[in-house]
Tab-separated table of C-alpha atoms and ligand atoms in Angstrom:
chain	number	residue	atom	x	y	z
J	1	MET	CA	-4.050	-3.609	17.841
J	2	SER	CA	-6.658	-4.636	20.369
J	3	ASP	CA	-4.534	-4.615	23.545
J	4	LYS	CA	-6.772	-2.804	26.039
J	5	ARG	CA	-3.763	-1.195	27.741
J	6	PHE	CA	-3.066	0.799	24.600
J	7	SER	CA	-6.521	2.082	23.776
J	8	ARG	CA	-6.001	5.815	24.251
J	9	PRO	CA	-7.062	7.683	21.100
J	10	ALA	CA	-3.628	8.978	20.057
J	11	THR	CA	-2.192	5.469	20.299
J	12	VAL	CA	-5.134	3.968	18.417
J	13	ALA	CA	-4.749	6.569	15.651
J	14	VAL	CA	-1.119	5.547	15.186
J	15	THR	CA	-1.391	1.770	15.647
J	16	ALA	CA	-4.839	0.552	14.521
J	17	GLY	CA	-5.304	-1.086	11.132
J	18	ARG	CA	-1.643	-2.121	10.736
J	19	PRO	CA	-0.407	-5.416	9.310
J	20	ASP	CA	0.862	-7.831	11.994
J	21	LEU	CA	4.270	-6.866	13.347
J	22	VAL	CA	6.256	-9.790	11.941
J	23	PRO	CA	9.744	-9.605	10.427
J	24	ASP	CA	9.838	-7.854	7.072
J	25	ALA	CA	6.131	-6.985	7.118
J	26	PRO	CA	5.471	-3.491	5.769
J	27	PHE	CA	4.272	-0.987	8.384
J	28	ASN	CA	1.336	-0.025	6.202
J	29	THR	CA	-1.170	-2.188	4.385
J	30	PRO	CA	-0.070	-1.979	0.735
J	31	ILE	CA	-2.407	-0.446	-1.821
J	32	THR	CA	-4.207	-3.407	-3.334
J	33	MET	CA	-5.363	-2.748	-6.867
J	34	ALA	CA	-7.831	-5.545	-7.481
J	35	SER	CA	-11.189	-5.707	-9.205
J	36	THR	CA	-11.490	-9.401	-8.477
J	37	TYR	CA	-9.944	-12.100	-6.309
J	38	VAL	CA	-9.305	-15.803	-6.755
J	39	GLY	CA	-12.694	-17.429	-6.190
J	40	GLY	CA	-13.857	-19.437	-3.201
J	41	GLY	CA	-12.912	-16.910	-0.482
J	42	ASP	CA	-14.907	-14.418	1.605
J	43	VAL	CA	-14.522	-11.372	-0.635
J	44	GLU	CA	-14.651	-12.621	-4.271
J	45	TYR	CA	-15.107	-9.248	-6.018
J	46	GLY	CA	-13.634	-5.731	-5.731
J	47	ARG	CA	-16.968	-4.111	-4.828
J	48	TYR	CA	-17.301	-6.296	-1.726
J	49	GLY	CA	-13.992	-5.603	-0.047
J	50	ASN	CA	-10.398	-4.454	-0.319
J	51	PRO	CA	-7.498	-4.750	2.165
J	52	SER	CA	-6.799	-0.998	1.912
J	53	TRP	CA	-10.409	-0.192	2.866
J	54	THR	CA	-10.272	-2.699	5.696
J	55	ALA	CA	-7.145	-1.124	7.181
J	56	PHE	CA	-8.828	2.311	7.184
J	57	GLU	CA	-12.108	0.882	8.488
J	58	ASP	CA	-10.368	-0.964	11.327
J	59	ALA	CA	-8.651	2.234	12.453
J	60	LEU	CA	-11.637	4.588	12.265
J	61	GLY	CA	-13.923	1.890	13.708
J	62	GLU	CA	-11.631	1.494	16.702
J	63	LEU	CA	-11.493	5.273	17.258
J	64	GLU	CA	-15.306	5.609	17.188
J	65	GLY	CA	-15.902	2.388	19.119
J	66	GLY	CA	-17.712	0.343	16.469
J	67	ARG	CA	-17.421	-1.300	13.037
J	68	CYS	CA	-16.782	0.961	10.084
J	69	LEU	CA	-17.698	0.920	6.392
J	70	SER	CA	-15.964	3.311	4.012
J	71	PHE	CA	-17.607	5.069	1.068
J	72	ALA	CA	-16.740	7.071	-2.023
J	73	SER	CA	-17.660	10.324	-0.235
J	74	GLY	CA	-19.499	11.588	2.816
J	75	LEU	CA	-22.642	12.015	0.747
J	76	ALA	CA	-22.369	8.430	-0.546
J	77	ALA	CA	-22.506	7.282	3.101
J	78	VAL	CA	-25.475	9.594	3.745
J	79	ALA	CA	-27.313	8.282	0.654
J	80	THR	CA	-26.726	4.674	1.673
J	81	ILE	CA	-28.382	5.284	5.050
J	82	LEU	CA	-31.291	7.317	3.634
J	83	ASP	CA	-31.896	4.585	1.046
J	84	LEU	CA	-32.923	2.331	3.949
J	85	VAL	CA	-35.769	4.627	5.072
J	86	GLY	CA	-39.043	2.952	4.179
J	87	GLN	CA	-41.523	4.381	1.672
J	88	GLY	CA	-43.426	7.344	3.146
J	89	GLN	CA	-41.600	7.283	6.482
J	90	LYS	CA	-40.578	10.375	8.400
J	91	VAL	CA	-37.037	11.666	8.850
J	92	VAL	CA	-36.223	14.394	11.385
J	93	ALA	CA	-33.119	16.453	10.607
J	94	PRO	CA	-31.469	19.739	11.644
J	95	ARG	CA	-32.575	22.662	9.489
J	96	HIS	CA	-28.890	23.596	9.380
J	97	SER	CA	-27.592	20.166	8.355
J	98	TYR	CA	-24.776	20.095	5.804
J	99	ASN	CA	-26.433	21.394	2.647
J	100	GLY	CA	-25.760	18.175	0.697
J	101	THR	CA	-27.656	16.205	3.340
J	102	ILE	CA	-30.557	18.672	3.134
J	103	GLY	CA	-30.344	18.329	-0.672
J	104	GLN	CA	-30.768	14.561	-0.484
J	105	LEU	CA	-33.646	14.833	2.001
J	106	SER	CA	-35.539	17.365	-0.094
J	107	ASP	CA	-34.947	15.347	-3.264
J	108	LEU	CA	-36.374	12.221	-1.609
J	109	GLU	CA	-39.307	14.223	-0.236
J	110	ALA	CA	-40.029	15.869	-3.617
J	111	ARG	CA	-40.255	12.416	-5.176
J	112	GLY	CA	-42.673	11.202	-2.490
J	113	ARG	CA	-40.199	8.727	-1.020
J	114	ILE	CA	-40.092	10.146	2.522
J	115	THR	CA	-41.409	13.023	4.610
J	116	THR	CA	-39.009	15.272	6.461
J	117	GLN	CA	-39.292	17.543	9.469
J	118	LEU	CA	-36.488	20.053	9.869
J	119	VAL	CA	-35.760	21.198	13.424
J	120	ASP	CA	-33.683	23.709	15.336
J	121	ILE	CA	-31.267	21.382	17.156
J	122	THR	CA	-30.603	23.938	19.884
J	123	ASN	CA	-34.280	23.617	20.833
J	124	THR	CA	-34.289	20.214	22.561
J	125	ASP	CA	-38.053	20.309	23.278
J	126	GLU	CA	-38.799	20.884	19.590
J	127	CYS	CA	-36.489	17.984	18.656
J	128	ILE	CA	-38.069	15.652	21.210
J	129	ALA	CA	-41.584	16.499	20.008
J	130	ALA	CA	-40.536	15.909	16.384
J	131	CYS	CA	-39.400	12.351	17.191
J	132	GLU	CA	-43.050	11.236	17.414
J	133	GLY	CA	-43.816	9.076	14.357
J	134	ALA	CA	-40.269	9.316	12.977
J	135	SER	CA	-38.353	6.325	11.672
J	136	LEU	CA	-35.007	8.134	11.489
J	137	VAL	CA	-33.642	11.038	13.524
J	138	TRP	CA	-30.640	12.614	11.831
J	139	LEU	CA	-28.343	14.766	13.943
J	140	GLU	CA	-25.348	16.840	13.071
J	141	SER	CA	-23.531	18.456	15.969
J	142	PRO	CA	-21.948	20.929	15.701
J	143	THR	CA	-23.836	21.943	12.571
J	144	ASN	CA	-22.170	23.192	9.396
J	145	PRO	CA	-21.759	26.231	9.309
J	146	ALA	CA	-24.067	27.544	12.074
J	147	LEU	CA	-22.012	25.671	14.734
J	148	GLU	CA	-25.058	24.815	16.832
J	149	VAL	CA	-24.742	21.978	19.335
J	150	ALA	CA	-27.463	19.391	20.058
J	151	ASP	CA	-28.267	17.665	23.345
J	152	ILE	CA	-27.557	14.272	21.764
J	153	PRO	CA	-28.420	12.038	24.797
J	154	ALA	CA	-31.821	13.701	25.355
J	155	ILE	CA	-32.822	13.578	21.683
J	156	ARG	CA	-31.467	10.050	21.304
J	157	GLU	CA	-33.627	8.889	24.212
J	158	ALA	CA	-36.799	10.413	22.721
J	159	ALA	CA	-35.983	9.012	19.276
J	160	HIS	CA	-35.480	5.479	20.587
J	161	ALA	CA	-38.673	5.728	22.646
J	162	ALA	CA	-40.467	6.562	19.379
J	163	GLY	CA	-38.820	3.551	17.683
J	164	ALA	CA	-36.581	5.655	15.431
J	165	TYR	CA	-32.960	5.055	14.502
J	166	VAL	CA	-30.515	7.838	15.400
J	167	VAL	CA	-27.631	8.949	13.180
J	168	VAL	CA	-25.004	11.542	14.136
J	169	ASP	CA	-22.875	13.262	11.506
J	170	ASN	CA	-19.638	13.586	13.503
J	171	THR	CA	-17.565	15.273	10.787
J	172	PHE	CA	-16.897	18.502	12.719
J	173	ALA	CA	-16.168	16.963	16.126
J	174	THR	CA	-14.240	13.834	15.033
J	175	PRO	CA	-14.047	10.856	17.427
J	176	LEU	CA	-11.390	12.778	19.372
J	177	ARG	CA	-13.918	15.361	20.589
J	178	GLN	CA	-17.216	13.460	20.562
J	179	LYS	CA	-18.052	9.749	20.567
J	180	PRO	CA	-21.745	9.388	19.665
J	181	LEU	CA	-21.760	5.570	19.932
J	182	GLU	CA	-20.982	5.980	23.651
J	183	MET	CA	-24.198	8.034	23.817
J	184	ASP	CA	-26.017	5.030	22.379
J	185	VAL	CA	-26.766	6.416	18.932
J	186	ASP	CA	-27.099	3.841	16.153
J	187	ILE	CA	-24.858	5.128	13.384
J	188	VAL	CA	-22.055	7.705	13.153
J	189	VAL	CA	-21.372	9.303	9.758
J	190	HIS	CA	-18.222	11.063	8.561
J	191	SER	CA	-17.158	13.036	5.608
J	192	ALA	CA	-13.639	11.568	5.806
J	193	THR	CA	-12.810	14.192	3.187
J	194	LYS	CA	-12.423	16.631	6.077
J	195	TYR	CA	-10.479	16.096	9.347
J	196	ILE	CA	-10.016	12.338	9.005
J	197	SER	CA	-7.964	12.655	5.791
J	198	GLY	CA	-6.923	16.165	6.667
J	199	HIS	CA	-4.833	17.199	3.646
J	200	SER	CA	-7.425	18.399	1.099
J	201	ASP	CA	-6.495	15.626	-1.335
J	202	VAL	CA	-9.114	12.908	-0.795
J	203	LEU	CA	-12.900	12.523	-1.087
J	204	MET	CA	-14.138	9.757	1.170
J	205	GLY	CA	-16.932	8.932	3.594
J	206	ALA	CA	-17.536	6.467	6.376
J	207	LEU	CA	-20.180	5.170	8.732
J	208	ILE	CA	-19.667	3.363	12.012
J	209	THR	CA	-22.082	1.303	14.103
J	210	SER	CA	-21.673	-0.958	17.121
J	211	ASP	CA	-24.770	-3.004	16.197
J	212	ASP	CA	-23.715	-6.129	14.251
J	213	GLU	CA	-27.154	-6.617	12.693
J	214	LEU	CA	-27.274	-3.030	11.499
J	215	PHE	CA	-23.716	-3.356	10.220
J	216	ALA	CA	-24.754	-6.337	8.066
J	217	VAL	CA	-27.746	-4.393	6.684
J	218	LEU	CA	-25.535	-1.408	5.829
J	219	LYS	CA	-22.801	-3.579	4.299
J	220	LYS	CA	-25.403	-5.285	2.123
J	221	ARG	CA	-26.668	-1.875	1.033
J	222	ARG	CA	-23.138	-0.700	0.144
J	223	ASP	CA	-22.596	-3.908	-1.860
J	224	LEU	CA	-25.877	-3.289	-3.668
J	225	LEU	CA	-25.337	0.403	-4.428
J	226	GLY	CA	-21.610	0.118	-5.132
J	227	SER	CA	-20.815	3.395	-3.384
J	228	VAL	CA	-17.325	2.191	-2.468
J	229	PRO	CA	-14.122	4.255	-2.168
J	230	GLY	CA	-11.037	4.047	-4.362
J	231	THR	CA	-8.121	2.080	-3.021
J	232	LEU	CA	-5.618	4.948	-3.159
J	233	GLU	CA	-8.137	7.154	-1.334
J	234	ALA	CA	-8.445	4.642	1.492
J	235	PHE	CA	-4.657	4.465	1.788
J	236	LEU	CA	-4.340	8.255	1.895
J	237	ALA	CA	-7.221	8.646	4.341
J	238	LEU	CA	-5.578	6.203	6.746
J	239	ARG	CA	-2.243	7.964	6.332
J	240	GLY	CA	-4.027	11.201	7.250
J	241	LEU	CA	-5.810	9.592	10.196
J	242	ARG	CA	-2.441	8.653	11.745
J	243	THR	CA	-1.861	12.332	12.639
J	244	LEU	CA	-5.468	13.358	13.362
J	245	HIS	CA	-4.813	14.005	17.067
J	246	VAL	CA	-1.739	16.136	16.426
J	247	ARG	CA	-3.393	18.138	13.636
J	248	LEU	CA	-6.607	18.667	15.564
J	249	ASP	CA	-4.854	19.735	18.782
J	250	ARG	CA	-2.790	22.302	16.906
J	251	ALA	CA	-5.677	23.582	14.752
J	252	GLU	CA	-7.905	23.844	17.829
J	253	GLU	CA	-5.237	25.741	19.761
J	254	ASN	CA	-4.948	28.150	16.811
J	255	ALA	CA	-8.746	28.452	16.603
J	256	LYS	CA	-9.105	29.317	20.298
J	257	GLU	CA	-6.498	32.048	20.027
J	258	LEU	CA	-8.133	33.443	16.874
J	259	VAL	CA	-11.565	33.431	18.578
J	260	ARG	CA	-10.148	35.600	21.372
J	261	ARG	CA	-8.679	38.065	18.915
J	262	LEU	CA	-11.636	38.108	16.505
J	263	GLU	CA	-14.006	38.893	19.389
J	264	GLY	CA	-12.150	42.160	19.945
J	265	HIS	CA	-12.143	43.303	16.318
J	266	PRO	CA	-14.637	46.049	15.356
J	267	ALA	CA	-15.222	44.599	11.844
J	268	VAL	CA	-16.618	41.406	13.409
J	269	ALA	CA	-20.197	41.559	14.733
J	270	GLU	CA	-20.416	37.969	15.943
J	271	VAL	CA	-18.048	35.062	16.577
J	272	ARG	CA	-19.511	31.561	16.732
J	273	TYR	CA	-17.376	28.823	18.235
J	274	PRO	CA	-18.711	25.715	20.006
J	275	ALA	CA	-15.833	25.574	22.577
J	276	PHE	CA	-13.952	22.798	20.754
J	277	GLY	CA	-12.692	21.964	17.284
J	278	ALA	CA	-11.162	24.213	14.657
J	279	ILE	CA	-14.099	25.706	12.758
J	280	ILE	CA	-15.100	29.285	13.546
J	281	SER	CA	-17.973	31.172	11.947
J	282	ILE	CA	-17.862	34.968	12.034
J	283	VAL	CA	-20.486	37.467	10.944
J	284	LEU	CA	-19.049	40.660	9.442
J	285	ALA	CA	-20.460	43.893	10.884
J	286	GLN	CA	-20.692	45.554	7.485
J	287	GLY	CA	-22.573	42.813	5.693
J	288	ALA	CA	-22.139	40.375	2.813
J	289	MET	CA	-19.986	42.659	0.671
J	290	ALA	CA	-17.458	43.030	3.492
J	291	ALA	CA	-17.468	39.247	3.915
J	292	ASP	CA	-16.696	38.761	0.215
J	293	LEU	CA	-13.976	41.405	0.375
J	294	LEU	CA	-12.367	39.735	3.375
J	295	THR	CA	-12.244	36.323	1.694
J	296	HIS	CA	-10.506	37.784	-1.366
J	297	LYS	CA	-8.004	40.078	0.378
J	298	THR	CA	-5.888	37.643	2.377
J	299	LYS	CA	-2.592	36.128	1.270
J	300	LEU	CA	-2.348	33.123	3.594
J	301	TRP	CA	-6.007	32.264	4.173
J	302	VAL	CA	-7.316	30.640	0.988
J	303	HIS	CA	-10.769	31.383	-0.361
J	304	ALA	CA	-12.137	27.853	-0.768
J	305	THR	CA	-14.980	25.621	0.288
J	306	SER	CA	-14.488	22.434	2.327
J	307	LEU	CA	-12.687	22.272	5.655
J	308	GLY	CA	-10.581	20.190	7.983
J	309	GLY	CA	-7.291	20.351	6.059
J	310	VAL	CA	-3.915	21.469	7.354
J	311	GLU	CA	-4.378	24.715	5.390
J	312	SER	CA	-6.531	27.588	6.667
J	313	THR	CA	-9.455	28.222	4.316
J	314	PHE	CA	-12.607	30.332	4.493
J	315	GLU	CA	-15.640	31.350	2.500
J	316	ARG	CA	-18.887	33.276	2.766
J	317	ARG	CA	-21.369	30.428	2.972
J	318	ARG	CA	-24.335	32.211	1.420
J	319	ARG	CA	-22.370	32.468	-1.843
J	320	TRP	CA	-23.907	29.013	-2.334
J	321	LYS	CA	-27.519	29.312	-3.512
J	322	VAL	CA	-28.518	26.186	-1.563
J	323	GLU	CA	-27.429	27.604	1.799
J	324	PRO	CA	-30.562	28.299	3.907
J	325	ALA	CA	-31.681	31.914	4.371
J	326	THR	CA	-31.446	31.439	8.158
J	327	ILE	CA	-27.638	31.460	7.809
J	328	PRO	CA	-26.570	35.145	8.012
J	329	ASP	CA	-25.647	36.623	4.644
J	330	ALA	CA	-22.391	37.993	6.078
J	331	LEU	CA	-21.321	34.727	7.749
J	332	VAL	CA	-17.817	33.528	6.901
J	333	ARG	CA	-16.952	29.969	7.863
J	334	MET	CA	-13.292	29.625	8.768
J	335	SER	CA	-11.476	26.303	8.789
J	336	VAL	CA	-8.406	26.947	10.911
J	337	GLY	CA	-5.311	25.037	9.843
J	338	ILE	CA	-2.024	24.252	11.533
J	339	GLU	CA	0.099	27.189	10.331
J	340	ASP	CA	1.694	29.591	12.822
J	341	VAL	CA	-1.130	31.426	14.577
J	342	GLU	CA	0.704	34.772	14.486
J	343	ASP	CA	0.913	34.569	10.696
J	344	LEU	CA	-2.742	33.576	10.464
J	345	TRP	CA	-3.770	36.504	12.647
J	346	SER	CA	-1.509	39.027	10.933
J	347	ASP	CA	-3.015	38.107	7.530
J	348	LEU	CA	-6.573	38.274	8.895
J	349	GLU	CA	-6.068	41.440	10.892
J	350	THR	CA	-4.656	43.315	7.901
J	351	ALA	CA	-7.687	42.356	5.790
J	352	LEU	CA	-10.161	43.112	8.630
J	353	ASP	CA	-8.551	46.498	9.366
J	354	ASP	CA	-9.056	47.448	5.726
J	355	LEU	CA	-12.811	46.912	6.135
J	356	THR	CA	-13.236	49.346	9.012
A	1	LIG	C1	-18.535	17.834	3.684
A	1	LIG	C2	-19.579	17.298	4.584
A	1	LIG	C3	-20.403	16.231	4.186
A	1	LIG	C4	-20.326	15.628	2.793
A	1	LIG	O1	-19.137	14.920	2.597
A	1	LIG	P1	-18.432	14.761	1.151
A	1	LIG	O2	-17.232	13.956	1.490
A	1	LIG	O3	-18.126	16.141	0.653
A	1	LIG	O4	-19.410	14.054	0.274
A	1	LIG	C5	-21.322	15.746	5.097
A	1	LIG	N1	-21.449	16.289	6.322
A	1	LIG	C6	-20.693	17.325	6.731
A	1	LIG	C7	-20.885	17.874	8.102
A	1	LIG	C8	-19.732	17.864	5.878
A	1	LIG	O5	-18.991	18.915	6.291
């Protein structure tokens, strides 16, 4: 669907990446199980393309405003981009990037492949200064789980002036709340595992760029590394994407109400919420033990990692050894789902009251 009259995000989410509307055509691109294709065409082999990937890529690409490539996971997309950084070159990244991204950067640095400079993305001057001599500036905004927000246009400008590429991990915001390509960044990355799929049943990643040359470079890299998604995953991710706007609106509405109520609860010392989206981070007044107790006492809220599903989940982030020490020990990251907000609050309030 490329009719400009119907380009509002909710309509794109529902209509993009469909087969042509001709009599007896299925509404959805069928799952194509194929490792190879009859020779002589454009695709030839299952690692180079699949109609189920293409349908998903067309839809997410249209939502972000560029061309999309799908991957086996968010980290597979991250690895494919980092693989393009030249030997010994410098990458700037948020010190509170997703811990898997930090893991890849430190692994590459430990092996002498790249150098990294980690920055506080709320400190725009520090970020701008760090761009000097960089070949890649990685941004994640809001960050996971600190929920810090970067001044993307200002940092993007400094990065381009220094000749660096700019990537934004847009997993938390989704294209419905933030469109980095409109701010002239080079590549957008998603863990499609999260809001895009939205039902906690798929691992998938994606990148989107509006630069055709860069797209060709990235496609070649995906072909080479083979970090491609499964066909069923692509089908499910697109099925999830169809309701992204409805899920996100509802989860965000729930999150805003919970933020108001959490701010008034004596067991909660701090509530972090970036004004949009459905992730809240709270810091428990009585420390890490109280945070662990909270995440094991609820009936509706599920103690689990990951985020962006229809179900409300939460966890104390520092239970992971790799989480940086600058994340408070008693911080609980909450992924607000689409259940009834009164039930969500009642479950939380009961557990929080028990702590005080
Ligand atoms: C989960 C996540 C990733 C990694 O994605 P996977 O699909 O788990 O590999 C990357 N960035 C952010 C912000 C994430 O939340």
